[in-house]
Short mmCIF file of C-alpha atoms in Angstrom, two decimals:
data_model
loop_
_atom_site.label_atom_id
_atom_site.label_comp_id
_atom_site.label_asym_id
_atom_site.label_seq_id
_atom_site.Cartn_x
_atom_site.Cartn_y
_atom_site.Cartn_z
CA MET A 1 107.35 90.97 107.81
CA THR A 2 107.82 94.42 106.31
CA ARG A 3 109.16 94.54 102.78
CA THR A 4 111.20 97.36 101.25
CA VAL A 5 110.82 99.24 97.99
CA ALA A 6 113.87 101.34 97.09
CA VAL A 7 113.47 104.65 95.26
CA VAL A 8 116.89 105.23 93.68
CA ASP A 9 118.45 108.62 94.50
CA TYR A 10 121.30 109.27 92.07
CA GLY A 11 121.02 113.05 92.07
CA MET A 12 118.61 113.25 89.12
CA GLY A 13 114.89 112.83 88.80
CA ASN A 14 111.64 114.03 90.23
CA LEU A 15 112.69 112.40 93.48
CA ARG A 16 110.52 114.17 96.02
CA SER A 17 107.21 113.80 94.21
CA VAL A 18 107.96 110.20 93.13
CA SER A 19 108.99 109.15 96.62
CA GLN A 20 106.00 110.88 98.23
CA ALA A 21 103.64 109.11 95.82
CA VAL A 22 105.27 105.73 96.49
CA ILE A 23 105.07 106.34 100.26
CA HIS A 24 101.39 107.23 99.89
CA ALA A 25 100.70 104.17 97.74
CA ALA A 26 102.54 101.95 100.25
CA GLU A 27 100.50 103.04 103.28
CA GLY A 28 98.92 100.01 104.89
CA GLN A 29 100.40 97.70 102.25
CA GLY A 30 103.21 96.23 104.37
CA PHE A 31 106.06 98.12 102.69
CA ASP A 32 108.82 100.42 103.90
CA VAL A 33 110.01 102.97 101.33
CA ALA A 34 113.76 103.65 101.25
CA ILE A 35 114.94 106.71 99.30
CA THR A 36 118.54 105.70 98.78
CA SER A 37 121.82 106.10 96.94
CA ASP A 38 123.28 103.08 98.76
CA PRO A 39 123.84 100.13 96.37
CA GLU A 40 123.44 97.66 99.22
CA VAL A 41 120.00 99.03 100.11
CA VAL A 42 118.98 98.69 96.44
CA ARG A 43 120.30 95.12 96.41
CA ALA A 44 118.40 94.25 99.59
CA ALA A 45 115.08 95.78 98.49
CA GLU A 46 112.26 93.59 97.24
CA ARG A 47 111.52 96.01 94.40
CA VAL A 48 113.04 99.16 92.92
CA VAL A 49 111.75 102.46 91.45
CA LEU A 50 114.07 104.35 89.04
CA PRO A 51 112.98 107.96 88.51
CA GLY A 52 114.55 110.32 85.99
CA GLN A 53 114.20 113.91 84.89
CA GLY A 54 116.23 116.26 82.73
CA ALA A 55 118.75 115.33 80.03
CA MET A 56 119.34 111.61 79.56
CA ARG A 57 123.11 112.03 79.26
CA ASP A 58 123.18 113.73 82.68
CA CYS A 59 121.02 110.97 84.16
CA MET A 60 123.23 108.21 82.76
CA ARG A 61 126.39 109.94 84.00
CA GLU A 62 125.01 110.54 87.48
CA LEU A 63 123.73 106.98 87.72
CA ALA A 64 127.25 105.70 86.99
CA ASP A 65 129.02 108.27 89.18
CA SER A 66 126.72 107.60 92.13
CA GLY A 67 127.95 104.01 92.32
CA VAL A 68 124.42 102.62 92.16
CA LYS A 69 124.32 101.66 88.45
CA GLU A 70 125.42 98.05 88.96
CA ALA A 71 122.87 97.55 91.73
CA VAL A 72 120.13 98.86 89.41
CA LEU A 73 121.24 96.47 86.65
CA GLU A 74 121.19 93.60 89.14
CA ALA A 75 117.69 94.61 90.23
CA ALA A 76 116.55 94.77 86.61
CA ALA A 77 117.66 91.17 86.16
CA ALA A 78 116.03 89.78 89.27
CA LYS A 79 113.25 91.84 90.88
CA PRO A 80 110.35 94.13 89.99
CA LEU A 81 111.70 97.42 88.60
CA LEU A 82 109.61 100.49 87.73
CA GLY A 83 111.11 103.26 85.58
CA VAL A 84 109.52 106.73 85.42
CA CYS A 85 109.98 109.39 82.69
CA VAL A 86 113.70 109.52 81.81
CA GLY A 87 113.94 106.47 84.05
CA MET A 88 112.02 104.71 81.26
CA GLN A 89 114.15 106.16 78.46
CA MET A 90 117.34 105.01 80.22
CA LEU A 91 116.20 101.38 79.95
CA LEU A 92 116.42 101.46 76.15
CA ASP A 93 119.48 101.10 73.92
CA HIS A 94 120.10 104.67 72.82
CA SER A 95 118.78 108.23 72.84
CA GLU A 96 119.13 110.90 70.17
CA GLU A 97 119.53 113.37 73.03
CA GLN A 98 123.27 114.14 72.89
CA ASP A 99 123.82 110.72 71.25
CA THR A 100 123.54 108.91 74.59
CA PRO A 101 123.76 105.14 75.11
CA GLY A 102 121.17 103.69 77.49
CA LEU A 103 121.21 100.65 79.74
CA GLY A 104 120.15 98.31 76.93
CA LEU A 105 117.58 96.44 79.03
CA ILE A 106 114.76 96.84 76.49
CA PRO A 107 115.59 96.99 72.76
CA GLY A 108 114.65 100.36 71.34
CA ARG A 109 115.56 103.99 70.81
CA VAL A 110 114.58 107.42 72.11
CA GLN A 111 113.85 110.13 69.54
CA ARG A 112 113.07 113.83 69.65
CA PHE A 113 109.64 115.14 68.69
CA ARG A 114 109.80 116.80 65.27
CA LEU A 115 106.55 118.73 65.20
CA GLU A 116 107.68 122.16 63.97
CA GLY A 117 104.92 123.89 62.04
CA ARG A 118 102.37 121.18 62.80
CA LEU A 119 98.95 122.15 64.12
CA GLN A 120 96.71 120.27 66.53
CA GLU A 121 93.06 119.63 65.79
CA ASP A 122 92.06 122.82 67.63
CA GLY A 123 94.41 124.88 65.43
CA SER A 124 97.06 125.44 68.09
CA ARG A 125 100.70 124.54 67.47
CA PHE A 126 102.26 121.43 68.91
CA LYS A 127 104.67 122.55 71.64
CA VAL A 128 107.87 120.77 72.61
CA PRO A 129 108.31 119.84 75.36
CA GLN A 130 104.84 118.44 75.58
CA MET A 131 103.34 119.28 78.97
CA GLY A 132 99.87 118.00 79.68
CA TRP A 133 97.43 115.13 79.88
CA ASN A 134 97.19 112.34 77.30
CA ARG A 135 94.97 109.30 77.02
CA VAL A 136 96.97 106.08 77.32
CA HIS A 137 95.93 103.08 75.26
CA GLN A 138 96.90 99.84 76.98
CA GLN A 139 98.59 97.76 74.28
CA ARG A 140 98.26 94.58 76.28
CA ALA A 141 97.00 93.34 79.62
CA HIS A 142 99.51 93.67 82.45
CA PRO A 143 99.19 93.43 86.25
CA VAL A 144 100.42 97.03 86.63
CA TRP A 145 97.31 98.13 84.66
CA ASN A 146 94.93 96.26 87.01
CA GLY A 147 91.82 98.32 87.74
CA ILE A 148 92.99 101.21 85.52
CA PRO A 149 90.55 101.71 82.65
CA ASP A 150 91.92 101.67 79.12
CA GLU A 151 92.24 105.17 77.61
CA SER A 152 92.76 106.74 81.05
CA TRP A 153 94.46 110.15 81.27
CA PHE A 154 98.03 110.49 82.55
CA TYR A 155 100.33 113.51 82.85
CA PHE A 156 103.34 113.98 80.54
CA VAL A 157 106.33 116.36 80.46
CA HIS A 158 108.84 115.42 77.74
CA SER A 159 110.63 116.37 74.51
CA PHE A 160 111.67 112.84 73.54
CA TYR A 161 109.69 109.65 73.00
CA ALA A 162 110.47 105.93 72.88
CA THR A 163 110.29 103.47 70.02
CA THR A 164 110.61 99.81 71.00
CA ALA A 165 112.33 97.41 68.62
CA GLU A 166 109.91 94.61 69.53
CA PRO A 167 106.15 95.37 69.56
CA GLU A 168 105.54 93.04 72.51
CA HIS A 169 107.61 95.35 74.75
CA SER A 170 105.14 98.22 74.22
CA ALA A 171 102.61 98.11 77.06
CA GLY A 172 100.98 101.48 76.39
CA GLU A 173 100.73 104.04 73.60
CA THR A 174 99.51 107.60 73.28
CA ASP A 175 99.27 110.34 70.65
CA TYR A 176 101.02 113.68 70.45
CA GLY A 177 101.60 114.51 66.81
CA LEU A 178 102.23 110.82 66.25
CA ARG A 179 101.46 107.53 67.97
CA PHE A 180 104.27 106.47 70.28
CA THR A 181 105.07 104.04 73.10
CA CYS A 182 104.57 105.57 76.54
CA ALA A 183 104.83 102.42 78.68
CA VAL A 184 107.22 99.51 78.23
CA ALA A 185 107.24 96.09 79.85
CA ARG A 186 109.52 93.09 79.74
CA ASP A 187 109.76 90.26 82.26
CA ASN A 188 110.12 91.96 85.68
CA ILE A 189 110.46 95.51 84.24
CA PHE A 190 107.67 98.05 83.76
CA ALA A 191 108.23 101.72 82.95
CA THR A 192 106.24 104.78 81.93
CA GLN A 193 107.06 107.97 80.03
CA PHE A 194 104.23 109.71 81.88
CA HIS A 195 104.42 110.72 85.54
CA PRO A 196 102.14 108.54 87.70
CA GLU A 197 102.96 110.77 90.69
CA LYS A 198 101.39 113.73 88.84
CA SER A 199 98.40 111.72 87.56
CA ALA A 200 96.04 111.81 90.54
CA ALA A 201 94.24 108.68 91.75
CA LEU A 202 95.04 106.50 88.75
CA GLY A 203 98.74 107.24 89.13
CA LEU A 204 98.63 106.12 92.76
CA ALA A 205 96.75 103.01 91.64
CA LEU A 206 99.59 102.25 89.21
CA TYR A 207 102.20 102.58 91.96
CA ARG A 208 100.10 100.36 94.24
CA ASN A 209 99.76 97.75 91.48
CA PHE A 210 103.55 97.80 91.10
CA LEU A 211 103.97 97.10 94.81
CA HIS A 212 101.88 93.95 94.53
CA TRP A 213 103.05 92.78 91.10
CA LYS A 214 104.58 89.31 91.16
CA PRO A 215 106.36 88.80 87.81
#
């Protein structure tokens, strides 16, 4: 029996590259990938991927206006859900970006990098948004990390970072001017600030681990 993973299309997010990576990861794994804005398809899927890109306020508005928000909340309560980039930030309580409430699924806040005038070890200035590769320290064991070495490199593009209210919800951390949470996990939810779909073989491994994760 073929199972379905839904990649939520609400008009925002790095949809093409995320969906192509999920399709690639799903090859030969017994999954169909549905790129969808239909709440009923999200409800029927075995697992759900929530991408996000751009301003969080725009993402939250489009998620509500698309009609798929309630289906995503239902999925977050009952089935494996993977958030990516702003899709991770949306899971938290609040973002400083335009004073935007989130979905409140994981206690925490999203803050802007304040690195003006700061220099990196090589003497160059910290740039915001950060665009580049960071090592990710796995804060705790998790099935989505299976086979991915600790301190592996993943690709980031962001101006805001997450702070979880509860340390146990931080599944991964990295450094860019400060140490911050770049992967969160709670119950059947896992989400990353970095882009697995832009992170070569280890990013595909993370998507494949998500497909087989049984929370």
